[in-house]
Short mmCIF file of C-alpha atoms in Angstrom, two decimals:
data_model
loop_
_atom_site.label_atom_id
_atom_site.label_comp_id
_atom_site.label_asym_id
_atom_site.label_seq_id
_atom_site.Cartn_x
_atom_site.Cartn_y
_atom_site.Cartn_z
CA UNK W 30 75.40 159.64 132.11
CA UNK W 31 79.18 160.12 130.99
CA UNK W 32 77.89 159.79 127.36
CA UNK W 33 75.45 162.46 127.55
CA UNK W 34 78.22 164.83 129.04
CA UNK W 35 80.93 163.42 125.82
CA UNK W 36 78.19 164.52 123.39
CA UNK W 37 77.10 167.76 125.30
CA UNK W 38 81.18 169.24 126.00
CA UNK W 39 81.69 167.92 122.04
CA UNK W 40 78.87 170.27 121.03
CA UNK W 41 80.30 173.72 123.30
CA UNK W 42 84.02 173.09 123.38
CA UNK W 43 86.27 173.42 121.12
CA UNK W 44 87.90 170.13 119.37
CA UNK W 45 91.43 169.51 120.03
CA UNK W 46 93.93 166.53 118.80
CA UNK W 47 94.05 163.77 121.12
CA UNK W 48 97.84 163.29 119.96
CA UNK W 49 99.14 166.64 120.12
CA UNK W 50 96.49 169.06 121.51
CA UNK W 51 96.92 171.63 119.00
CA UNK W 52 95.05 171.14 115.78
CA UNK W 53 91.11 172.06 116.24
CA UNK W 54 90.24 168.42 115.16
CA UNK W 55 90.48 164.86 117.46
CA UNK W 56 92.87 163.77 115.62
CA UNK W 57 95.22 165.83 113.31
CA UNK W 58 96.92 164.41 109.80
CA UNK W 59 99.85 164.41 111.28
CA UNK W 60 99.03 161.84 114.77
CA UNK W 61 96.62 159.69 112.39
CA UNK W 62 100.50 159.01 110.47
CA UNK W 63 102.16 157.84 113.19
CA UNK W 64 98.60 155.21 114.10
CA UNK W 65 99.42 154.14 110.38
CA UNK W 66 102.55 151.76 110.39
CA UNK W 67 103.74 150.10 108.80
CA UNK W 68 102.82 146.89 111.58
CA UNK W 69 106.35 145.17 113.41
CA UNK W 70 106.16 142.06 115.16
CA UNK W 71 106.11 142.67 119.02
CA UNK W 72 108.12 140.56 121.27
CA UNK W 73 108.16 141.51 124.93
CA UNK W 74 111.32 140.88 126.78
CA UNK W 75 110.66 138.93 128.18
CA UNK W 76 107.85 136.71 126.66
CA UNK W 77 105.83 134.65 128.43
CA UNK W 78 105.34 130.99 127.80
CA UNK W 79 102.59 130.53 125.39
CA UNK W 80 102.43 133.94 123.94
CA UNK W 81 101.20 134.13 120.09
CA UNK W 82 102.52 135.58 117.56
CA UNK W 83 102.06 138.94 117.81
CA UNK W 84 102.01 142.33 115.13
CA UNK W 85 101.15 146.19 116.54
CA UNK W 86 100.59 148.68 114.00
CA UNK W 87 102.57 151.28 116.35
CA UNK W 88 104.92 152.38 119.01
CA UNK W 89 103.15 152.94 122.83
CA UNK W 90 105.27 157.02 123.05
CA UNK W 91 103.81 160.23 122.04
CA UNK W 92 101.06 160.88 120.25
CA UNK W 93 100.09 157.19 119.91
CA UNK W 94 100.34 157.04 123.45
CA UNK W 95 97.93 160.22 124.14
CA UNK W 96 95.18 159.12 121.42
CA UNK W 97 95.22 155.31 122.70
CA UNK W 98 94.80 157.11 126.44
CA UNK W 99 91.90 159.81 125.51
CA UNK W 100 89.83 156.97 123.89
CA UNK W 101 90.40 154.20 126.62
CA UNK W 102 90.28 156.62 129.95
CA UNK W 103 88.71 159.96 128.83
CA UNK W 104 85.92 158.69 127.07
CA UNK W 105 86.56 160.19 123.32
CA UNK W 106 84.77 157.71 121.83
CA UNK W 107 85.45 159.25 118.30
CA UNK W 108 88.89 157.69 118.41
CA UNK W 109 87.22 154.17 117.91
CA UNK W 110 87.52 154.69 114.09
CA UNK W 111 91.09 155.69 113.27
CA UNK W 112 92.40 153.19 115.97
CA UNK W 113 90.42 150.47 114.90
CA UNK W 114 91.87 151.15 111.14
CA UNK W 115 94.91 150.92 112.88
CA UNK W 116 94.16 147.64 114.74
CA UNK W 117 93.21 146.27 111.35
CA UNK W 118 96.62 146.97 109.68
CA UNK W 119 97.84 144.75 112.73
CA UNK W 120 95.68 142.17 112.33
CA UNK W 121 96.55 141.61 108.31
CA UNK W 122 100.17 141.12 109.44
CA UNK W 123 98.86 139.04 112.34
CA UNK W 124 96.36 137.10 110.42
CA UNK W 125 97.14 133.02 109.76
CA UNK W 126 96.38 132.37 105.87
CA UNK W 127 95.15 135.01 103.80
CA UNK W 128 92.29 133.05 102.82
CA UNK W 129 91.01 129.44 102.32
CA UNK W 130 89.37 129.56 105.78
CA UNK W 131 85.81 129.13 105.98
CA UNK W 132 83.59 131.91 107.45
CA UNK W 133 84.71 135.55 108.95
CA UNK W 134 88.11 136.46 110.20
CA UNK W 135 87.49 136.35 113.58
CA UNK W 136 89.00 139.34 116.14
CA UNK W 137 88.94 138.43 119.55
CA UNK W 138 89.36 141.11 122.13
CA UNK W 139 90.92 140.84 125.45
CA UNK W 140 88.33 141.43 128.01
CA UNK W 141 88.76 143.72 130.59
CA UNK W 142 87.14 143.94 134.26
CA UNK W 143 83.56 144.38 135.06
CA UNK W 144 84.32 146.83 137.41
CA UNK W 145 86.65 148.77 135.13
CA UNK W 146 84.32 148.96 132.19
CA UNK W 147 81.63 150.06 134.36
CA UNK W 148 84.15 153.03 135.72
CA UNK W 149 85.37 154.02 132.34
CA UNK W 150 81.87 153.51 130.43
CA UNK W 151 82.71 151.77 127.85
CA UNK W 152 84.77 148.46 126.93
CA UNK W 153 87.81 150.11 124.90
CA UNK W 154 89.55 146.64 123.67
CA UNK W 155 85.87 145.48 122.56
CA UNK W 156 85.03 148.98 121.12
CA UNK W 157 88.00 149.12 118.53
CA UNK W 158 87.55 145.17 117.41
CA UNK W 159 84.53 145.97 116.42
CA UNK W 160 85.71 149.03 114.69
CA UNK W 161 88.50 147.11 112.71
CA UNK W 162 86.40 144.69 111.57
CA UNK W 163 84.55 147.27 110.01
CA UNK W 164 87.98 148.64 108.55
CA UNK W 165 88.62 144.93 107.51
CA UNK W 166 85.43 144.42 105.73
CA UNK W 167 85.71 147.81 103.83
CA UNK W 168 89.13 146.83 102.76
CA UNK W 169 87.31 143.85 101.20
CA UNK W 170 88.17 141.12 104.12
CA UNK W 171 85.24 139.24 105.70
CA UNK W 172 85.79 139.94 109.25
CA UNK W 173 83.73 140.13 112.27
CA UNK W 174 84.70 140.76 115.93
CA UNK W 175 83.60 137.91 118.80
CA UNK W 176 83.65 138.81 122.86
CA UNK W 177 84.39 134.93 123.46
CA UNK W 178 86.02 135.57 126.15
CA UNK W 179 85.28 136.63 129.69
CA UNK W 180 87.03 137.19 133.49
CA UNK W 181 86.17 133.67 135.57
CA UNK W 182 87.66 135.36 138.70
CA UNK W 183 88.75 139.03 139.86
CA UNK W 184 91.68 140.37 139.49
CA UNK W 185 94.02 142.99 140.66
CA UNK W 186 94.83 146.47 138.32
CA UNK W 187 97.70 145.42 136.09
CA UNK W 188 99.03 148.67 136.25
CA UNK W 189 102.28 149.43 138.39
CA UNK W 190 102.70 145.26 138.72
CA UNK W 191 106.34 143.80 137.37
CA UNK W 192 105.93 141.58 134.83
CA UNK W 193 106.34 138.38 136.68
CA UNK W 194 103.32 139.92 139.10
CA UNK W 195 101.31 140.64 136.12
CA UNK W 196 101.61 137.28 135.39
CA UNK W 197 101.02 136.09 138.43
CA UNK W 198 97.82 138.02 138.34
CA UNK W 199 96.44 137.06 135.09
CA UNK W 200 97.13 133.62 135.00
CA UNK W 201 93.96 131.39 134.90
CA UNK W 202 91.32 134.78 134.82
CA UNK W 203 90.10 134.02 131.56
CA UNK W 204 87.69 131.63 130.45
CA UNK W 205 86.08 131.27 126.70
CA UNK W 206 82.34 131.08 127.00
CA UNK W 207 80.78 127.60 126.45
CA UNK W 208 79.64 128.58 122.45
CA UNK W 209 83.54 129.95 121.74
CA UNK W 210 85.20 126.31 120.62
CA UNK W 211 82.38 125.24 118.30
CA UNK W 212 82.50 128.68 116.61
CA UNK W 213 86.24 128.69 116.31
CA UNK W 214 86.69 125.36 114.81
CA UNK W 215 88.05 125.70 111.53
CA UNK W 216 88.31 129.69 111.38
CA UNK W 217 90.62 131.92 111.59
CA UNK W 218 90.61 133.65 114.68
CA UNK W 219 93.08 136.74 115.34
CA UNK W 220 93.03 137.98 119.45
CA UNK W 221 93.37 141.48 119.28
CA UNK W 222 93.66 144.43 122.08
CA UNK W 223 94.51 147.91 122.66
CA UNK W 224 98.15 147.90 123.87
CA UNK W 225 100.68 145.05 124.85
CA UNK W 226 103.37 145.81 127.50
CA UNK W 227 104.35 142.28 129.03
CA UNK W 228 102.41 140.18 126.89
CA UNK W 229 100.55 138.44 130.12
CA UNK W 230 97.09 139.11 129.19
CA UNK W 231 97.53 138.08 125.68
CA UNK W 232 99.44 134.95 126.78
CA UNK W 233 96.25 134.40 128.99
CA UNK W 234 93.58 135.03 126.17
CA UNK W 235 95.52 132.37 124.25
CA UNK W 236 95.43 129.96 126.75
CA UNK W 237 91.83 130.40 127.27
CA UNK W 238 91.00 129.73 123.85
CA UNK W 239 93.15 127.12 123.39
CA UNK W 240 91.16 125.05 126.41
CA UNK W 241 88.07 125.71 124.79
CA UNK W 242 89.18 124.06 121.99
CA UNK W 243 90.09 120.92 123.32
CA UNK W 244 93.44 120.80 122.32
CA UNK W 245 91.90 120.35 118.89
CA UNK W 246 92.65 123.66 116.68
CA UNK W 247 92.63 123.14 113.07
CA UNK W 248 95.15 124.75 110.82
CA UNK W 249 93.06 128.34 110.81
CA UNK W 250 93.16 128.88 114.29
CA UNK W 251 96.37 128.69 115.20
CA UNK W 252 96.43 131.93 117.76
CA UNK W 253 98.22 134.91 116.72
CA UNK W 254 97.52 138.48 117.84
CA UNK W 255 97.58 141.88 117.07
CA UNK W 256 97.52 145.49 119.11
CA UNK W 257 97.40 149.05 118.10
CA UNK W 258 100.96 149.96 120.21
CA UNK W 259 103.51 148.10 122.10
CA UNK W 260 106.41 149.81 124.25
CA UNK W 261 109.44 150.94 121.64
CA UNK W 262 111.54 148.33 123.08
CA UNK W 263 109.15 145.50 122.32
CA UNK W 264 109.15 146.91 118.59
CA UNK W 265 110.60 144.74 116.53
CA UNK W 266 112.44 147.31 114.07
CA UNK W 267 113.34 148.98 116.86
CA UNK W 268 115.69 146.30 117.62
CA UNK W 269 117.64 146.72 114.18
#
């Protein structure tokens, strides 16, 4: 029933910025700027072995920070469209080949726990693929987003871990479901999700998809990645 209250509290209170909290809108001019870019490469310090290449369109501080927060654990489902356009500016940096490959571009998000999408009410890293493949086909690039993969065992709450414990926890969770390495084949395939701290669960994802394959990727699926924010330290320009 959380949707029903989102819709009903949208309806009788008044709308404020999910960046800032001060403009009567969810998300002011000014926040939607900072979602925009342009996209850095992110490198976690420090990275963990097979991690893809990966772009984010923003820093993880402030605003970006409060938005990515009010969509994933407050519900404000709204935010799906302005930080999937984000997401998509990510994934043209992240994207192998600008074209040649046959079929969509193909997002891949990061899937999170049962048990947590069931407590939040939504899938957040699922939500926003599918809304920045919808940026990506606007923009004129066929693109479509592809839950191949799922958890094979539980896990513990990444949050508050070290990195090496994050790893720890992630590694061999994922599995690609038994359809993902036919439909890959010869595509380009981008994994995408919400934020990147220690790069674990993307490292994961990769591995994942690289066992469904066989070993066998062609030249278009080469795994790179993309997120809306990374920590300011894992920024690349921040680095300059």
């Amino acid at each position: 029933m959380r949707w029903w209250w989102r819709e009903v509290s949208g309806l009788v209170l008044p709308a404020l910025c999910a960046g800032c909290g001060h403009a009567r809108t969810s998300l002011c001019e000014e926040c939607a700027e900072r979602l925009a870019g342009p996209p850095a490469r992110a490198r976690p310090c420090p990275e963990p072995a097979g991690l893809p290449v990966v772009f984010a369109a923003a820093r993880y501080e402030g605003a970006v920070r409060s938005v990515l927060l009010a969509h994933k654990e407050r519900g404000a489902l709204g935010l799906a469209g302005p930080l999937g356009a984000a997401l998509a500016r990510a994934v043209r940096a992240a994207s192998p080949h600008g074209g040649g490959a046959p079929g969509p571009l193909l997002l891949v998000p990061v899937p999170s726990a049962r048990r947590t999408v069931r407590a939040r009410g939504h899938d957040p890293a699922r939500r926003i693929a599918v809304a920045a493949a919808v940026a990506l086909r606007r923009a004129g690039t066929y693109a479509r987003a592809l839950p191949a993969l799922r958890q094979s065992r539980r896990v513990s709450d990444q949050s508050g871990l070290t990195a090496p414990e994050r790893l720890e926890n992630i590694t061999g969770a994922l599995e690609a479901a038994p359809w993902a390495g036919p439909v890959l084949e010869a595509r380009r395939a981008v994994l995408v999700d919400d934020v990147m701290t220690t790069g674990a669960s993307l490292a994961e994802a990769a591995r994942a998809l690289r066992a469904a394959s066989y070993g066998h990727l062609s030249e278009y699926t080469r795994m790179s990645a993309a997120v809306i924010a990374t920590p300011p330290l894992s920024f690349e320009t921040s680095r300059n």
